[in-house]
GROMACS .gro file of C-alpha atoms in nm:
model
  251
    1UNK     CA    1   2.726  -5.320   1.874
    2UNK     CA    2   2.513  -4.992   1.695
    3UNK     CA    3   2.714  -4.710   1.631
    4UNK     CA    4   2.385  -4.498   1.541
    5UNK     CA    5   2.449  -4.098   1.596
    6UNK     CA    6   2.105  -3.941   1.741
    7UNK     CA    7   2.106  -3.589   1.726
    8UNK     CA    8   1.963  -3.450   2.084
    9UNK     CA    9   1.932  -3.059   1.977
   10UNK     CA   10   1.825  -2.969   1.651
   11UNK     CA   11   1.917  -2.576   1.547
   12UNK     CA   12   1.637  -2.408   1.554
   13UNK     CA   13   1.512  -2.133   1.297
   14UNK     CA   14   1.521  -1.752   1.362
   15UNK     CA   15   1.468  -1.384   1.207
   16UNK     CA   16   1.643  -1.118   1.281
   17UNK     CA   17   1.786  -0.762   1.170
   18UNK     CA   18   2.081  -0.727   0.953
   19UNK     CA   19   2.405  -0.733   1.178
   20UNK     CA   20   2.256  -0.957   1.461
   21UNK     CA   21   2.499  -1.219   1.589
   22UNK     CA   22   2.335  -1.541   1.656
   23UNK     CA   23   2.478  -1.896   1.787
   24UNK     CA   24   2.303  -2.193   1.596
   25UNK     CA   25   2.341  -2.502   1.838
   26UNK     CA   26   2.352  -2.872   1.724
   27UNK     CA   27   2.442  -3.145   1.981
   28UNK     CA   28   2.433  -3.540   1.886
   29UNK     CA   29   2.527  -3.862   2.112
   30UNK     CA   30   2.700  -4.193   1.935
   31UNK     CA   31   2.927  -4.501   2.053
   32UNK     CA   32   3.230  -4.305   1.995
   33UNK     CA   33   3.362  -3.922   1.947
   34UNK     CA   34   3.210  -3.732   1.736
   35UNK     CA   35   3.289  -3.475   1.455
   36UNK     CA   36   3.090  -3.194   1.372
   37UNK     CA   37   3.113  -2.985   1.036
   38UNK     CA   38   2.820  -2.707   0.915
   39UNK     CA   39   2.689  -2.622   0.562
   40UNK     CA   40   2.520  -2.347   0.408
   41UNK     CA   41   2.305  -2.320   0.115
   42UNK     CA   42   2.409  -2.068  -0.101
   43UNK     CA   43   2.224  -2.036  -0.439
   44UNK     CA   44   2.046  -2.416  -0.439
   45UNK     CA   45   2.426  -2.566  -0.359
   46UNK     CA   46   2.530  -2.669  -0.033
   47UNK     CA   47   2.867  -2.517   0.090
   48UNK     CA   48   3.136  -2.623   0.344
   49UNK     CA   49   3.212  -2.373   0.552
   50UNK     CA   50   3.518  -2.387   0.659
   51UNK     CA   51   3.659  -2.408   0.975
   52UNK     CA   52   3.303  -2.463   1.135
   53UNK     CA   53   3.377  -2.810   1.303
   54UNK     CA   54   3.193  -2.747   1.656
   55UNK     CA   55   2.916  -2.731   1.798
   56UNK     CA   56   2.773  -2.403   1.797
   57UNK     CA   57   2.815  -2.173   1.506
   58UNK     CA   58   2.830  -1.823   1.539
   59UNK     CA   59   2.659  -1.635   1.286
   60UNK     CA   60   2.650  -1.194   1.188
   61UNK     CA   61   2.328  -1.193   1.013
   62UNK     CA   62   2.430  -1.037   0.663
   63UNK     CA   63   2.169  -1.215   0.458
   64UNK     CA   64   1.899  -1.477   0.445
   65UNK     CA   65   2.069  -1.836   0.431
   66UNK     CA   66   2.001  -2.187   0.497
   67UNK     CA   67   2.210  -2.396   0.764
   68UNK     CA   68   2.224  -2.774   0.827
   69UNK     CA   69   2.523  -2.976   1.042
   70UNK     CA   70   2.659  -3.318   0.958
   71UNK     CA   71   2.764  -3.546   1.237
   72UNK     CA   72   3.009  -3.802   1.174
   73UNK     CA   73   3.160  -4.103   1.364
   74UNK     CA   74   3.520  -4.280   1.375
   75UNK     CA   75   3.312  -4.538   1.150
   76UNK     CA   76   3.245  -4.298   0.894
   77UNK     CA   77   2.868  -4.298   0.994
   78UNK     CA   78   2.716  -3.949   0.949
   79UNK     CA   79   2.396  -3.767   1.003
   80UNK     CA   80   2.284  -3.459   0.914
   81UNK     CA   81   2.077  -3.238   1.155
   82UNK     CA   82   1.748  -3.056   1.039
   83UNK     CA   83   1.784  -2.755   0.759
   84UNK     CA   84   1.703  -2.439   0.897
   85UNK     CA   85   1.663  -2.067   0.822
   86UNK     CA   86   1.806  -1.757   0.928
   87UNK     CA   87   1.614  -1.519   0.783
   88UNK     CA   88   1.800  -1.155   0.792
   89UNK     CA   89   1.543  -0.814   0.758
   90UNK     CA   90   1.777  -0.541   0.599
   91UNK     CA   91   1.524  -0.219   0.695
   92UNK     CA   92   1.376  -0.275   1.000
   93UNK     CA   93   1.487   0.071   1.146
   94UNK     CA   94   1.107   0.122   1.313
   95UNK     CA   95   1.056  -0.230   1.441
   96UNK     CA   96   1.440  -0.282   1.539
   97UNK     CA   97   1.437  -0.480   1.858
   98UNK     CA   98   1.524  -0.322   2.206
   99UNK     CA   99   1.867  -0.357   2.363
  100UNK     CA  100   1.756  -0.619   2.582
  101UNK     CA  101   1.535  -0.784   2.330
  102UNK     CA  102   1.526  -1.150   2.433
  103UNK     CA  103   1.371  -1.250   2.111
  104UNK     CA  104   1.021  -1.234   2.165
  105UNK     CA  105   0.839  -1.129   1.792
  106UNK     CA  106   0.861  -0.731   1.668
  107UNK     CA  107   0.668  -0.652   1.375
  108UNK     CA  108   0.896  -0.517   1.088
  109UNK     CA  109   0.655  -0.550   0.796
  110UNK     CA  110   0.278  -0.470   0.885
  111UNK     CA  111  -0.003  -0.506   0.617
  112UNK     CA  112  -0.147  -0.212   0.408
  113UNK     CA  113  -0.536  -0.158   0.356
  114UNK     CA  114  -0.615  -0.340  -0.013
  115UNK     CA  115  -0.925  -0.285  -0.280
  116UNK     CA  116  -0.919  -0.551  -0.491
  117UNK     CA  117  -1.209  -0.676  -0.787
  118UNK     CA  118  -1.411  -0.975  -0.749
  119UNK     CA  119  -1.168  -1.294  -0.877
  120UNK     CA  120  -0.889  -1.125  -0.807
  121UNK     CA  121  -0.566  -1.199  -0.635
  122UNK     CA  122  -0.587  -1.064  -0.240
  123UNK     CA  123  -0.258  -1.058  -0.120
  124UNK     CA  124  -0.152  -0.922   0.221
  125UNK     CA  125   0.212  -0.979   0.366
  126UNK     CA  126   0.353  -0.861   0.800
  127UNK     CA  127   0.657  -0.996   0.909
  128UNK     CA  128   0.837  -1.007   1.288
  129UNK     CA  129   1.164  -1.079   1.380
  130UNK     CA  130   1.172  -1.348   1.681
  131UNK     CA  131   1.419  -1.612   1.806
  132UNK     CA  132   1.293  -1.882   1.756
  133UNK     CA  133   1.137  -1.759   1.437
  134UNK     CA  134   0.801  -1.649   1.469
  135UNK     CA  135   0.547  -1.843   1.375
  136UNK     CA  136   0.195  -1.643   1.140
  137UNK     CA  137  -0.154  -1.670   1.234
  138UNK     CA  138  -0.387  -1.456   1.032
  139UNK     CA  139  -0.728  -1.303   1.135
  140UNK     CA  140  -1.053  -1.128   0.988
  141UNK     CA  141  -1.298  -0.996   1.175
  142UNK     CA  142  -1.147  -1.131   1.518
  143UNK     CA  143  -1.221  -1.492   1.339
  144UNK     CA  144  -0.908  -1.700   1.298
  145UNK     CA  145  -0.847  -1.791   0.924
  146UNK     CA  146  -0.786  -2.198   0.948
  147UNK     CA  147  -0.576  -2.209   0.622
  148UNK     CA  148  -0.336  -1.900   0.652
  149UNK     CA  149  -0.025  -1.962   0.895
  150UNK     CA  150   0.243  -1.767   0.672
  151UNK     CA  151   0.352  -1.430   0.662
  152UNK     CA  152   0.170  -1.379   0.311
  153UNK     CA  153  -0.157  -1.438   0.335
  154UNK     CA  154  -0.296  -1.516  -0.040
  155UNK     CA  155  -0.635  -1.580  -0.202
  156UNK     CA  156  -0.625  -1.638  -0.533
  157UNK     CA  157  -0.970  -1.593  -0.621
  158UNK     CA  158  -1.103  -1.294  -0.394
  159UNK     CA  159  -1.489  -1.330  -0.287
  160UNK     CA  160  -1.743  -1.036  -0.167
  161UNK     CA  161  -1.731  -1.254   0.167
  162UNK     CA  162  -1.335  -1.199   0.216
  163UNK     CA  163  -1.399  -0.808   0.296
  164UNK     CA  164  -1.334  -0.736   0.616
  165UNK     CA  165  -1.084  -0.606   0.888
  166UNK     CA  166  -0.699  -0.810   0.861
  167UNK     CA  167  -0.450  -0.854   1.123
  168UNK     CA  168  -0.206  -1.108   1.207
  169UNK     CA  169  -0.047  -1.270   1.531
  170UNK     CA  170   0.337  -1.354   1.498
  171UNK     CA  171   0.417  -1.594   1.827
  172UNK     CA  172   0.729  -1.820   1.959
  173UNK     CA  173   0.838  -1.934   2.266
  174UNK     CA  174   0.893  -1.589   2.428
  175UNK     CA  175   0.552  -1.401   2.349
  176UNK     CA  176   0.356  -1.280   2.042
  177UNK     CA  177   0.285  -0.917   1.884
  178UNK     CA  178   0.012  -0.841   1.677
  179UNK     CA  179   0.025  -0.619   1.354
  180UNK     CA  180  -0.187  -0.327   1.257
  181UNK     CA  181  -0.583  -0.384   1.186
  182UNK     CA  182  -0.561  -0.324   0.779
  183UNK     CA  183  -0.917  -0.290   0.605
  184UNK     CA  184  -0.990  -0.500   0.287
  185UNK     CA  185  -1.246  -0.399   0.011
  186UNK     CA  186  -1.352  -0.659  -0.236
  187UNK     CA  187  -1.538  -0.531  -0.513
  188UNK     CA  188  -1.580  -0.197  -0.374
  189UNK     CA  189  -1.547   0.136  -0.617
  190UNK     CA  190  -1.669   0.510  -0.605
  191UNK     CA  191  -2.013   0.563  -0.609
  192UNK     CA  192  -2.106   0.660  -0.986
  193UNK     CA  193  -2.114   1.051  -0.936
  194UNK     CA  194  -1.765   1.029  -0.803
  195UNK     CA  195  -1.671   0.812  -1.112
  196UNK     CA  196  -1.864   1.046  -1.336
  197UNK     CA  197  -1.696   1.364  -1.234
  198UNK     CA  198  -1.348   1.173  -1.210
  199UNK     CA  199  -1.413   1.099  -1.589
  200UNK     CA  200  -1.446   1.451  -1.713
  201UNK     CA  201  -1.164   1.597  -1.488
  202UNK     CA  202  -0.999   1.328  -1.704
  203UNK     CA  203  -1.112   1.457  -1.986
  204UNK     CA  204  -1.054   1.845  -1.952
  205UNK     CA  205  -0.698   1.780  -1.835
  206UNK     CA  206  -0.637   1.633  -2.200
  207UNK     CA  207  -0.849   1.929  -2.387
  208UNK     CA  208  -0.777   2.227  -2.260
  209UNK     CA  209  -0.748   2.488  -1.991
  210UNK     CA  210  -0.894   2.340  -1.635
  211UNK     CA  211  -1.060   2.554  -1.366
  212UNK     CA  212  -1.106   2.288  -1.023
  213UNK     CA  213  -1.349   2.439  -0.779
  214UNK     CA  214  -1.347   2.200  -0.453
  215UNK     CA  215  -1.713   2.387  -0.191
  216UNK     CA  216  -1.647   2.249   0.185
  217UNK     CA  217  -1.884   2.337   0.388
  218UNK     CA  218  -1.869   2.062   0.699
  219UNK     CA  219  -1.542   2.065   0.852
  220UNK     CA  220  -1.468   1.831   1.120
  221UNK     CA  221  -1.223   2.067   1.389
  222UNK     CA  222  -1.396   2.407   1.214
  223UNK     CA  223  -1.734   2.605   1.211
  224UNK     CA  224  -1.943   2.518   0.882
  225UNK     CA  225  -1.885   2.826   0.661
  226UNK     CA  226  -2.146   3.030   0.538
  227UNK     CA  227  -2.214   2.996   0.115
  228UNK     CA  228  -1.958   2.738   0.024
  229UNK     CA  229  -2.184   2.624  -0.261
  230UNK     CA  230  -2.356   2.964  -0.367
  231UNK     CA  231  -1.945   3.069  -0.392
  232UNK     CA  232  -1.855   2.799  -0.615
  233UNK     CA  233  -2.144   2.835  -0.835
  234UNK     CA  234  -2.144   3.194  -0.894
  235UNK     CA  235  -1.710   3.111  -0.933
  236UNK     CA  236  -1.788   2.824  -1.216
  237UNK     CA  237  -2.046   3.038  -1.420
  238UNK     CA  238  -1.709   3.352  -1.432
  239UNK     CA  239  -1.457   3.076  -1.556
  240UNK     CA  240  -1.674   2.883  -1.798
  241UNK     CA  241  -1.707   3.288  -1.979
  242UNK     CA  242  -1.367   3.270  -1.949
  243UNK     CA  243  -1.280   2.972  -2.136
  244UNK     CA  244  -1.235   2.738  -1.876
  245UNK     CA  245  -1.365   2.383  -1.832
  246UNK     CA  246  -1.513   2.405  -1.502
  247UNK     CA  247  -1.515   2.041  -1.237
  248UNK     CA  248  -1.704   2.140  -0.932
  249UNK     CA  249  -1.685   1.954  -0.622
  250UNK     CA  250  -1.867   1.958  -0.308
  251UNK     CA  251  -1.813   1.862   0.026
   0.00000   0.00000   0.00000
């Protein structure tokens, strides 16, 4: 005579915005009745909470928590479902989900465009909200990246060869959304004029009174004006009589 409990439906993980209600499920067969009672993990210790001896718990999504439910026979058997996350985005006001959202992923976090040195850390982070929780797949260049499957995507140790174009598929059970295309640059700086002139605007701004003379002359939605650099030239030679340190730019 086995009075094993097997739990049928695990609860399953999800993210959502702040204020989302949310029913985790758990449902378990055994030789006789069974009792139901769910915990939380709050701060590394797990909590009773009471009065949660059903099924399904109802959850408002206030903040992120972890959520298991024992199962318990007349014998005094017990066994305790699968731990699993709600995850709770507090500022998600430009990827909050549509009225009818049916939990399919929205991107709430996308990645931002990164230069980063040569054996340095490359670090790029999305997130989605999605019931089930979404799972990550990261991209560069269109090529799926084997090893990254989380919403951070981290390289300790950034190589030339990790430049490229970023982006990153969030997917469950009811669809997928992609985030924004972010550019990477590994080892990339400003050609040496630009660091040169950088350098002594630097310098001047510590020194003394600063004259910054900035010559356009292509324009992308205007004509090309006529003496752009002639103008600053015969400008910079006035101020430098004057006292001024004098950073030209051009174009």
């Amino acid at each position: 005579f086995s009075t094993a409990i097997f739990i049928t439906e695990q609860p399953v993980s999800i993210s959502v915005p702040v204020g989302y209600s949310f029913t985790l499920r758990c449902r378990a067969e055994g030789r006789t009745s069974l009792q139901y009672q769910w915990f939380c993990q709050h701060q590394s210790d797990c909590c009773l909470i009471p009065g949660a001896t059903s099924q399904d718990l109802l959850i408002i999504a206030e903040q992120t928590q972890l959520y298991t439910c024992r199962v318990n026979d007349l014998y005094r058997n017990a066994v305790f479902s699968d731990w699993v996350k709600v995850e709770v985005h507090q500022c998600v006001a430009r990827g909050l989900p549509p009225r009818l959202w049916r939990g399919e992923p929205v991107i709430v976090l996308n990645p931002s465009e990164q230069w980063v040195e040569v054996g340095q850390v490359l670090q790029l982070q999305c997130a989605a909200v999605g019931v089930p929780a979404p799972s990550y797949q990261w991209y560069r260049n269109g090529n799926l990246l084997e090893q990254h499957k989380r919403k951070k995507l981290w390289i300790a140790h950034a190589k030339a060869g990790d430049s490229g174009t970023y982006l990153c598929c969030a997917s469950n059970s009811q669809g997928e959304h992609w985030t924004n295309a972010v550019d990477v640059h590994i080892g990339e700086t400003l050609p040496l004029a630009e660091r040169v002139q950088l350098c002594h605007l630097v310098f001047v701004l510590a020194t003394g009174k600063i004259a910054l003379l900035v010559g356009n002359n292509h324009y992308q939605h205007h004509p090309n004006l006529m003496a752009p650099v002639r103008d600053v030239f015969e400008l910079s030679r006035l101020l430098d009589q004057l006292g001024f340190q004098v950073v030209s730019l051009l174009d």
